[in-house]
Amino acid sequence: MGRLHGAKGERNPLCRPSERHRQNANEGLAYRALVDRVRSQLSNSTTRLALLSKVNEALELETRELAGQAHTDPLTQVLNREGLRAALMEKWPHPDASPEQFAVVFVDIDHLKKVDDTHGHSVGDKVLCALAAAIQRGIRASDKLARWDGEEFLIICPGTKAADAHLLGEKLREALSYQIWPHGLRVTASFGVTALQPGEVIGDAIKRADSALDQAKSNGRNCVRVA
Ligand SMILES: Nc1nc2c(ncn2[C@@H]2O[C@H](COP(=O)(O)OP(=O)(O)OP(=O)(O)O)[C@@H](O)[C@H]2O)c(=O)[nH]1
């Protein structure tokens, strides 16, 4: 069998026309095989890249969802304490430094125990959800609402003075009286309001709002008290 190529694979100028034709055909086949191989590798790696980018997207989504879940109260879907802490840290990264003026409003459902005992825990849960939704509708987007504890919610209102937070408390209290509650219940809440004083940290204002809430409860409930 005559050789088509020299030692280095070069075309042999001495081969006959029929041999050259076979040589060309072989080269064409080899070239097509090479193109097919590269194309297939390219398409595989493109598929792999697309797949990796989809996996990355899914992981990022899951991470965001998990972070969201860690910051959200599963019942009412408002922030939990950790979510509030994270939101405040984002707004005011140095908790020991006095941040800008803001107000704190504590909201506590009146007699939720009676609702639970009379109508069942699931109705109590619905009341909590309806209250959280009503408050969320009544506050600004820049305000932060969190479920603080059981039947107690906390609102942080940036750039708000005590007098304005008092008005907000009254507006929310009134809104609850128009709310349609599960089982036709009549539900009220008590409010404790304060504003950050110069030199105070957030925790000081939260404690004072809590004691204002105690006053609202001891004054007969369904009212707003400012400290
Ligand atoms: N359904 C339901 N009830 C809850 C939840 N968290 C706390 N509670 C109930 O809320 C009630 C709070 O009781 P109390 O602290 O006596 O307050 P209250 O009955 O609302 O009375 P006042 O706050 O004094 O007006 C308890 O019975 C808790 O079990 C919850 O997630 N779901």
CSV table of N, CA, C and O in Angstrom, one decimal, residues 42-95:
chain,number,residue,atom,x,y,z
A,42,LEU,N,-17.9,21.4,22.9
A,42,LEU,CA,-18.4,22.7,23.1
A,42,LEU,C,-19.8,22.7,23.7
A,42,LEU,O,-20.2,23.3,24.6
A,43,SER,N,-20.6,21.9,23.0
A,43,SER,CA,-22.0,21.8,23.4
A,43,SER,C,-22.1,21.2,24.8
A,43,SER,O,-22.9,21.6,25.7
A,44,ASN,N,-21.3,20.2,25.1
A,44,ASN,CA,-21.3,19.6,26.5
A,44,ASN,C,-20.9,20.6,27.5
A,44,ASN,O,-21.5,20.8,28.5
A,45,SER,N,-19.8,21.4,27.2
A,45,SER,CA,-19.4,22.3,28.2
A,45,SER,C,-20.4,23.5,28.3
A,45,SER,O,-20.6,24.0,29.4
A,46,THR,N,-21.0,23.8,27.2
A,46,THR,CA,-22.1,24.9,27.3
A,46,THR,C,-23.2,24.4,28.2
A,46,THR,O,-23.7,25.1,29.0
A,47,THR,N,-23.6,23.1,28.0
A,47,THR,CA,-24.6,22.5,28.8
A,47,THR,C,-24.2,22.5,30.2
A,47,THR,O,-25.0,22.9,31.1
A,48,ARG,N,-22.9,22.1,30.4
A,48,ARG,CA,-22.4,22.1,31.8
A,48,ARG,C,-22.5,23.4,32.5
A,48,ARG,O,-22.9,23.6,33.6
A,49,LEU,N,-22.0,24.4,31.7
A,49,LEU,CA,-22.0,25.8,32.2
A,49,LEU,C,-23.4,26.3,32.5
A,49,LEU,O,-23.7,26.8,33.6
A,50,ALA,N,-24.3,26.0,31.6
A,50,ALA,CA,-25.7,26.4,31.8
A,50,ALA,C,-26.3,25.7,33.1
A,50,ALA,O,-27.0,26.3,33.9
A,51,LEU,N,-25.9,24.4,33.2
A,51,LEU,CA,-26.4,23.6,34.4
A,51,LEU,C,-25.9,24.2,35.7
A,51,LEU,O,-26.6,24.4,36.6
A,52,LEU,N,-24.5,24.5,35.6
A,52,LEU,CA,-23.9,25.1,36.8
A,52,LEU,C,-24.5,26.4,37.2
A,52,LEU,O,-24.8,26.7,38.4
A,53,SER,N,-24.8,27.2,36.1
A,53,SER,CA,-25.4,28.5,36.5
A,53,SER,C,-26.8,28.4,37.0
A,53,SER,O,-27.2,29.1,37.9
A,54,LYS,N,-27.5,27.4,36.5
A,54,LYS,CA,-28.9,27.1,37.1
A,54,LYS,C,-28.8,26.6,38.6
A,54,LYS,O,-29.5,27.1,39.4
A,55,VAL,N,-27.8,25.7,38.8
A,55,VAL,CA,-27.6,25.2,40.2
A,55,VAL,C,-27.2,26.4,41.1
A,55,VAL,O,-27.7,26.6,42.2
A,56,ASN,N,-26.3,27.3,40.6
A,56,ASN,CA,-25.9,28.5,41.4
A,56,ASN,C,-27.1,29.4,41.7
A,56,ASN,O,-27.3,29.8,42.8
A,57,GLU,N,-28.0,29.6,40.7
A,57,GLU,CA,-29.2,30.4,40.9
A,57,GLU,C,-30.1,29.8,41.9
A,57,GLU,O,-30.5,30.5,42.8
A,58,ALA,N,-30.3,28.4,41.8
A,58,ALA,CA,-31.1,27.8,42.8
A,58,ALA,C,-30.5,27.9,44.2
A,58,ALA,O,-31.3,28.1,45.2
A,59,LEU,N,-29.2,27.7,44.3
A,59,LEU,CA,-28.6,27.8,45.6
A,59,LEU,C,-28.7,29.2,46.2
A,59,LEU,O,-29.0,29.4,47.4
A,60,GLU,N,-28.5,30.2,45.4
A,60,GLU,CA,-28.7,31.6,45.8
A,60,GLU,C,-30.1,31.9,46.3
A,60,GLU,O,-30.3,32.5,47.4
A,61,LEU,N,-31.1,31.4,45.5
A,61,LEU,CA,-32.5,31.5,45.9
A,61,LEU,C,-32.8,30.9,47.2
A,61,LEU,O,-33.4,31.5,48.1
A,62,GLU,N,-32.2,29.6,47.4
A,62,GLU,CA,-32.5,28.9,48.6
A,62,GLU,C,-31.8,29.6,49.8
A,62,GLU,O,-32.4,29.7,50.9
A,63,THR,N,-30.6,30.2,49.6
A,63,THR,CA,-29.9,30.9,50.7
A,63,THR,C,-30.8,32.1,51.1
A,63,THR,O,-30.9,32.4,52.3
A,64,ARG,N,-31.3,32.8,50.0
A,64,ARG,CA,-32.1,34.0,50.3
A,64,ARG,C,-33.4,33.6,51.1
A,64,ARG,O,-33.8,34.2,52.0
A,65,GLU,N,-34.0,32.5,50.6
A,65,GLU,CA,-35.2,32.0,51.3
A,65,GLU,C,-35.0,31.6,52.7
A,65,GLU,O,-35.7,32.0,53.6
A,66,LEU,N,-33.8,30.9,52.9
A,66,LEU,CA,-33.5,30.5,54.3
A,66,LEU,C,-33.2,31.7,55.2
A,66,LEU,O,-33.7,31.8,56.3
A,67,ALA,N,-32.5,32.7,54.6
A,67,ALA,CA,-32.2,34.0,55.4
A,67,ALA,C,-33.6,34.6,55.7
A,67,ALA,O,-33.8,35.1,56.8
A,68,GLY,N,-34.5,34.7,54.7
A,68,GLY,CA,-35.8,35.3,54.9
A,68,GLY,C,-36.6,34.6,56.0
A,68,GLY,O,-37.2,35.2,56.8
A,69,GLN,N,-36.5,33.2,55.9
A,69,GLN,CA,-37.3,32.4,56.9
A,69,GLN,C,-36.7,32.7,58.3
A,69,GLN,O,-37.5,32.8,59.3
A,70,ALA,N,-35.4,32.8,58.4
A,70,ALA,CA,-34.8,33.0,59.7
A,70,ALA,C,-35.2,34.4,60.3
A,70,ALA,O,-35.1,34.6,61.5
A,71,HIS,N,-35.6,35.3,59.4
A,71,HIS,CA,-35.9,36.7,59.9
A,71,HIS,C,-37.4,36.9,59.9
A,71,HIS,O,-37.9,38.0,60.2
A,72,THR,N,-38.2,35.9,59.6
A,72,THR,CA,-39.7,36.1,59.5
A,72,THR,C,-40.4,35.2,60.5
A,72,THR,O,-40.1,34.0,60.7
A,73,ASP,N,-41.4,35.8,61.1
A,73,ASP,CA,-42.3,35.0,62.0
A,73,ASP,C,-43.2,34.1,61.1
A,73,ASP,O,-43.9,34.6,60.3
A,74,PRO,N,-43.1,32.8,61.3
A,74,PRO,CA,-43.8,31.9,60.4
A,74,PRO,C,-45.3,32.0,60.4
A,74,PRO,O,-46.0,31.8,59.5
A,75,LEU,N,-45.9,32.5,61.6
A,75,LEU,CA,-47.3,32.6,61.6
A,75,LEU,C,-47.8,33.9,60.9
A,75,LEU,O,-48.7,33.8,60.1
A,76,THR,N,-47.3,35.0,61.3
A,76,THR,CA,-47.8,36.3,60.8
A,76,THR,C,-47.1,36.9,59.6
A,76,THR,O,-47.5,37.8,59.0
A,77,GLN,N,-45.9,36.3,59.3
A,77,GLN,CA,-45.1,36.7,58.2
A,77,GLN,C,-44.5,38.1,58.3
A,77,GLN,O,-44.0,38.7,57.4
A,78,VAL,N,-44.5,38.7,59.5
A,78,VAL,CA,-43.8,39.9,59.8
A,78,VAL,C,-42.4,39.5,60.3
A,78,VAL,O,-42.2,38.3,60.5
A,79,LEU,N,-41.6,40.5,60.5
A,79,LEU,CA,-40.2,40.2,61.0
A,79,LEU,C,-40.3,39.6,62.4
A,79,LEU,O,-41.2,39.8,63.1
A,80,ASN,N,-39.4,38.7,62.7
A,80,ASN,CA,-39.2,38.2,64.0
A,80,ASN,C,-38.1,39.1,64.7
A,80,ASN,O,-37.6,40.0,64.1
A,81,ARG,N,-37.8,38.8,65.9
A,81,ARG,CA,-36.8,39.6,66.6
A,81,ARG,C,-35.5,39.7,65.9
A,81,ARG,O,-34.9,40.7,65.8
A,82,GLU,N,-35.1,38.5,65.4
A,82,GLU,CA,-33.8,38.4,64.6
A,82,GLU,C,-33.9,39.3,63.4
A,82,GLU,O,-32.9,40.0,63.0
A,83,GLY,N,-35.0,39.2,62.7
A,83,GLY,CA,-35.2,40.0,61.5
A,83,GLY,C,-35.2,41.5,61.8
A,83,GLY,O,-34.6,42.3,61.1
A,84,LEU,N,-35.8,41.9,63.0
A,84,LEU,CA,-35.8,43.3,63.3
A,84,LEU,C,-34.4,43.7,63.6
A,84,LEU,O,-33.9,44.8,63.2
A,85,ARG,N,-33.6,42.8,64.4
A,85,ARG,CA,-32.2,43.2,64.7
A,85,ARG,C,-31.5,43.4,63.4
A,85,ARG,O,-30.7,44.4,63.3
A,86,ALA,N,-31.6,42.5,62.5
A,86,ALA,CA,-30.9,42.6,61.2
A,86,ALA,C,-31.3,43.9,60.4
A,86,ALA,O,-30.4,44.6,59.9
A,87,ALA,N,-32.6,44.2,60.5
A,87,ALA,CA,-33.0,45.4,59.8
A,87,ALA,C,-32.5,46.7,60.4
A,87,ALA,O,-32.1,47.6,59.7
A,88,LEU,N,-32.4,46.6,61.8
A,88,LEU,CA,-31.9,47.8,62.5
A,88,LEU,C,-30.4,47.9,62.3
A,88,LEU,O,-29.8,49.0,62.1
A,89,MET,N,-29.7,46.8,62.3
A,89,MET,CA,-28.3,46.8,62.0
A,89,MET,C,-27.9,47.3,60.6
A,89,MET,O,-26.9,48.0,60.4
A,90,GLU,N,-28.8,47.0,59.7
A,90,GLU,CA,-28.6,47.5,58.3
A,90,GLU,C,-28.8,49.0,58.3
A,90,GLU,O,-28.0,49.7,57.6
A,91,LYS,N,-29.8,49.5,59.0
A,91,LYS,CA,-30.1,50.9,59.0
A,91,LYS,C,-29.1,51.7,59.9
A,91,LYS,O,-28.6,52.7,59.5
A,92,TRP,N,-28.8,51.1,61.0
A,92,TRP,CA,-27.9,51.8,62.0
A,92,TRP,C,-26.8,50.8,62.4
A,92,TRP,O,-27.0,50.1,63.4
A,93,PRO,N,-25.7,50.7,61.6
A,93,PRO,CA,-24.7,49.6,61.8
A,93,PRO,C,-24.1,49.7,63.2
A,93,PRO,O,-23.5,48.7,63.6
A,94,HIS,N,-24.1,50.9,63.9
A,94,HIS,CA,-23.4,51.0,65.2
A,94,HIS,C,-24.4,51.1,66.3
A,94,HIS,O,-24.9,52.3,66.6
A,95,PRO,N,-24.9,50.0,66.9
A,95,PRO,CA,-26.0,50.1,67.9
A,95,PRO,C,-25.7,51.0,69.1
A,95,PRO,O,-26.6,51.5,69.7
